[in-house]
C-alpha cells in the first residue's frame, strides 16, 4: 500500500475542501464553479481555491485521494483484525466490512458526502477519476475480493469478475443513496438511520455473489 503522507492544510483550506466535497456530491464537479465554492465557504475572495489548491482540478484530485486513502486505511485495519482471528468467515461478513469501512466514523449523520462524490465522479469522469488515483488506495478492496474469491461458488474467472463489477456498482449506489437521504434533514429517515440497514444490504448482496452459476 502506498504510504505517501497527506499534505498539511490550513484550517481555511480544510473548510474549503469540506464545502467543495458537499457541493460536488450534490451537483457533480461540472455543476460547481470555484466562485460558488468560495461563496459557500464564506470567502469574499473568489480566487481562494486557486490560492490554496492551484486549480479546481487539483482540488478535485486532492478530494479523491483524501477519501480513497482514508477508506483504504480503515479497510486494511479491519481486515488485519479479521484475519488475525481467522476470518472473515462469510461473504456477508466481507460485504458488511466493505460497507462499514466506507463510512467516516468522525462524521455526524447527514454530514457525509464522499461516497456520493466518489460514485458520481466515477460515472461521469471515469478516466480522470482513475488517473487521479494512480492505481493506489485500493489494496483493502483487493484483499476483500481475494476473500470473496475463496468463498464464491465455483465458476469461470470471467463470471467471478462480472459479479465483482456488480458488487462495486451496488456498493456505491447504496452508500450514495444513504448519504443523500441522510443529508435531507427535512424529515426522518428511519431506514437509513438504523444500524441494521447496511447489515441487511450486505446479506442481500451476498446472495447475489453466492447465487449458483449455470
Coordinates of N, CA, C and O in Angstrom, one line a residue, residues 123-192:
X123 N -18.7 7.7 -12.5 CA -19.6 7.5 -13.6 C -19.4 8.6 -14.7 O -19.5 8.3 -15.9
X124 N -19.2 9.9 -14.2 CA -19.2 11.0 -15.2 C -17.8 11.3 -15.7 O -17.7 11.8 -16.8
X125 N -16.8 11.0 -15.0 CA -15.4 11.3 -15.4 C -14.5 10.1 -15.0 O -13.5 10.3 -14.3
X126 N -14.8 9.0 -15.6 CA -14.1 7.8 -15.2 C -12.6 7.8 -15.4 O -11.8 7.4 -14.6
X127 N -12.2 8.4 -16.6 CA -10.8 8.4 -16.9 C -10.0 9.3 -15.9 O -9.0 8.9 -15.4
X128 N -10.6 10.5 -15.7 CA -9.9 11.4 -14.7 C -9.9 10.8 -13.3 O -8.9 10.9 -12.6
X129 N -11.0 10.2 -12.9 CA -11.1 9.5 -11.6 C -10.0 8.5 -11.4 O -9.3 8.5 -10.4
X130 N -9.8 7.6 -12.4 CA -8.8 6.6 -12.3 C -7.4 7.1 -12.4 O -6.5 6.7 -11.7
X131 N -7.2 8.1 -13.2 CA -5.9 8.7 -13.3 C -5.5 9.4 -12.0 O -4.3 9.4 -11.6
X132 N -6.4 10.0 -11.3 CA -6.1 10.7 -10.1 C -5.7 9.7 -9.0 O -4.9 10.0 -8.2
X133 N -6.3 8.5 -9.0 CA -5.9 7.5 -8.0 C -4.6 6.9 -8.3 O -3.9 6.4 -7.4
X134 N -4.1 6.9 -9.6 CA -2.8 6.3 -9.9 C -2.6 4.9 -9.5 O -1.5 4.5 -9.1
X135 N -3.7 4.1 -9.5 CA -3.6 2.7 -9.1 C -3.4 2.5 -7.6 O -3.0 1.4 -7.2
X136 N -3.5 3.5 -6.8 CA -3.3 3.4 -5.4 C -4.6 3.4 -4.6 O -5.6 3.7 -5.1
X137 N -4.4 3.1 -3.3 CA -5.5 3.3 -2.3 C -6.7 2.3 -2.6 O -7.8 2.6 -2.3
X138 N -6.3 1.1 -3.1 CA -7.4 0.1 -3.3 C -6.9 -1.3 -2.8 O -7.5 -2.3 -3.1
X139 N -5.9 -1.3 -2.0 CA -5.3 -2.6 -1.5 C -6.3 -3.3 -0.6 O -6.5 -4.5 -0.6
X140 N -7.1 -2.5 0.2 CA -8.1 -3.1 1.1 C -9.2 -3.7 0.3 O -9.7 -4.8 0.6
X141 N -9.6 -3.0 -0.8 CA -10.7 -3.5 -1.6 C -10.2 -4.8 -2.3 O -11.0 -5.8 -2.4
X142 N -9.0 -4.9 -2.8 CA -8.5 -6.1 -3.4 C -8.4 -7.2 -2.5 O -8.6 -8.4 -2.8
X143 N -8.0 -6.9 -1.2 CA -7.9 -8.0 -0.2 C -9.3 -8.6 0.0 O -9.5 -9.8 0.2
X144 N -10.3 -7.7 0.1 CA -11.7 -8.2 0.2 C -12.1 -9.1 -0.9 O -12.7 -10.1 -0.7
X145 N -11.8 -8.7 -2.2 CA -12.1 -9.5 -3.3 C -11.4 -10.9 -3.3 O -12.0 -11.9 -3.6
X146 N -10.2 -10.9 -2.8 CA -9.5 -12.2 -2.6 C -10.2 -13.1 -1.7 O -10.3 -14.3 -1.9
X147 N -10.7 -12.5 -0.6 CA -11.5 -13.4 0.4 C -12.8 -13.9 -0.3 O -13.2 -15.0 -0.1
X148 N -13.4 -13.0 -1.1 CA -14.6 -13.4 -1.8 C -14.3 -14.5 -2.8 O -15.1 -15.5 -2.9
X149 N -13.2 -14.4 -3.5 CA -12.9 -15.5 -4.4 C -12.8 -16.9 -3.8 O -13.3 -17.8 -4.4
X150 N -12.3 -16.9 -2.6 CA -12.1 -18.3 -2.0 C -13.5 -18.8 -1.4 O -13.6 -20.0 -1.2
X151 N -14.4 -17.9 -1.3 CA -15.7 -18.3 -0.7 C -16.9 -18.3 -1.8 O -18.0 -18.8 -1.5
X152 N -16.6 -17.9 -3.0 CA -17.6 -17.9 -4.0 C -17.9 -19.2 -4.6 O -17.0 -20.1 -4.6
X153 N -19.0 -19.4 -5.2 CA -19.3 -20.7 -5.9 C -18.3 -20.9 -7.0 O -17.7 -20.0 -7.6
X154 N -18.1 -22.2 -7.3 CA -17.1 -22.5 -8.4 C -17.7 -22.0 -9.7 O -18.8 -22.4 -10.1
X155 N -17.0 -21.2 -10.4 CA -17.4 -20.6 -11.7 C -16.2 -20.1 -12.4 O -15.2 -19.9 -11.9
X156 N -16.4 -19.9 -13.7 CA -15.3 -19.3 -14.5 C -14.8 -18.0 -13.9 O -15.6 -17.2 -13.4
X157 N -13.5 -17.7 -14.1 CA -13.0 -16.5 -13.6 C -13.7 -15.2 -14.1 O -13.9 -14.3 -13.5
X158 N -14.0 -15.3 -15.4 CA -14.7 -14.2 -16.1 C -16.0 -13.9 -15.4 O -16.4 -12.7 -15.3
X159 N -16.7 -14.9 -15.0 CA -18.0 -14.7 -14.4 C -17.8 -14.2 -12.9 O -18.6 -13.4 -12.5
X160 N -16.8 -14.6 -12.3 CA -16.5 -14.0 -10.9 C -16.2 -12.5 -11.1 O -16.7 -11.7 -10.3
X161 N -15.5 -12.2 -12.1 CA -15.1 -10.8 -12.3 C -16.4 -10.0 -12.6 O -16.5 -8.8 -12.2
X162 N -17.3 -10.5 -13.4 CA -18.6 -9.9 -13.6 C -19.3 -9.5 -12.3 O -19.8 -8.4 -12.2
X163 N -19.3 -10.5 -11.4 CA -20.0 -10.3 -10.2 C -19.3 -9.2 -9.3 O -20.0 -8.5 -8.6
X164 N -18.0 -9.1 -9.5 CA -17.3 -8.0 -8.8 C -17.7 -6.7 -9.3 O -17.7 -5.7 -8.6
X165 N -17.9 -6.6 -10.6 CA -18.4 -5.4 -11.2 C -19.8 -5.0 -10.6 O -20.0 -3.9 -10.3
X166 N -20.7 -6.0 -10.6 CA -22.0 -5.8 -10.0 C -21.8 -5.4 -8.5 O -22.6 -4.5 -8.1
X167 N -20.9 -6.0 -7.8 CA -20.7 -5.7 -6.4 C -20.3 -4.2 -6.2 O -20.8 -3.5 -5.4
X168 N -19.3 -3.8 -7.0 CA -18.8 -2.4 -6.9 C -19.9 -1.4 -7.2 O -20.0 -0.4 -6.5
X169 N -20.7 -1.6 -8.2 CA -21.7 -0.7 -8.6 C -22.8 -0.7 -7.5 O -23.3 0.4 -7.2
X170 N -23.1 -1.8 -6.9 CA -24.2 -1.9 -5.9 C -23.7 -1.2 -4.6 O -24.5 -0.5 -4.0
X171 N -22.5 -1.5 -4.2 CA -22.0 -0.8 -3.0 C -22.1 0.7 -3.1 O -22.5 1.4 -2.2
X172 N -21.5 1.2 -4.3 CA -21.5 2.6 -4.5 C -22.9 3.2 -4.5 O -23.1 4.3 -3.9
X173 N -23.8 2.6 -5.1 CA -25.2 3.1 -5.3 C -25.9 3.1 -3.9 O -26.6 4.1 -3.6
X174 N -25.7 2.1 -3.1 CA -26.4 2.0 -1.8 C -25.8 3.1 -0.9 O -26.5 3.8 -0.1
X175 N -24.4 3.2 -0.8 CA -23.8 4.2 0.0 C -24.2 5.6 -0.4 O -24.4 6.5 0.4
X176 N -24.2 5.9 -1.7 CA -24.6 7.2 -2.2 C -26.0 7.5 -1.8 O -26.4 8.6 -1.4
X177 N -26.9 6.5 -2.0 CA -28.3 6.7 -1.6 C -28.5 7.0 -0.1 O -29.3 7.9 0.3
X178 N -27.7 6.3 0.7 CA -27.8 6.5 2.1 C -27.3 8.0 2.5 O -28.0 8.7 3.2
X179 N -26.2 8.4 1.9 CA -25.7 9.8 2.2 C -26.7 10.8 1.7 O -27.0 11.8 2.4
X180 N -27.3 10.6 0.5 CA -28.3 11.6 0.0 C -29.5 11.7 0.9 O -30.0 12.8 1.2
X181 N -30.0 10.6 1.4 CA -31.2 10.6 2.2 C -30.9 11.3 3.6 O -31.7 12.1 4.0
X182 N -29.8 10.9 4.2 CA -29.5 11.4 5.5 C -29.1 12.9 5.4 O -29.3 13.6 6.4
X183 N -28.7 13.4 4.3 CA -28.4 14.8 4.1 C -29.6 15.7 4.1 O -29.6 16.9 4.4
X184 N -30.8 15.0 3.8 CA -32.1 15.7 3.8 C -32.6 15.7 5.3 O -33.1 14.7 5.8
X185 N -32.4 16.9 5.9 CA -32.8 17.0 7.4 C -34.3 17.5 7.5 O -34.7 17.8 8.6
X186 N -35.0 17.5 6.4 CA -36.4 18.0 6.5 C -37.4 16.9 7.1 O -38.5 17.3 7.4
X187 N -36.9 15.7 7.1 CA -37.8 14.6 7.6 C -36.9 13.5 8.1 O -35.7 13.4 7.8
X188 N -37.4 12.6 9.0 CA -36.6 11.5 9.5 C -36.5 10.4 8.4 O -37.3 10.3 7.5
X189 N -35.4 9.7 8.5 CA -35.1 8.6 7.5 C -34.8 7.4 8.4 O -33.6 7.0 8.5
X190 N -35.8 6.7 8.9 CA -35.7 5.7 9.8 C -34.9 4.5 9.3 O -34.1 3.8 9.9
X191 N -35.1 4.2 8.0 CA -34.4 3.1 7.4 C -32.9 3.3 7.4 O -32.1 2.5 7.8
X192 N -32.5 4.5 6.9 CA -31.0 4.7 6.8 C -30.4 5.1 8.2 O -29.2 5.0 8.3

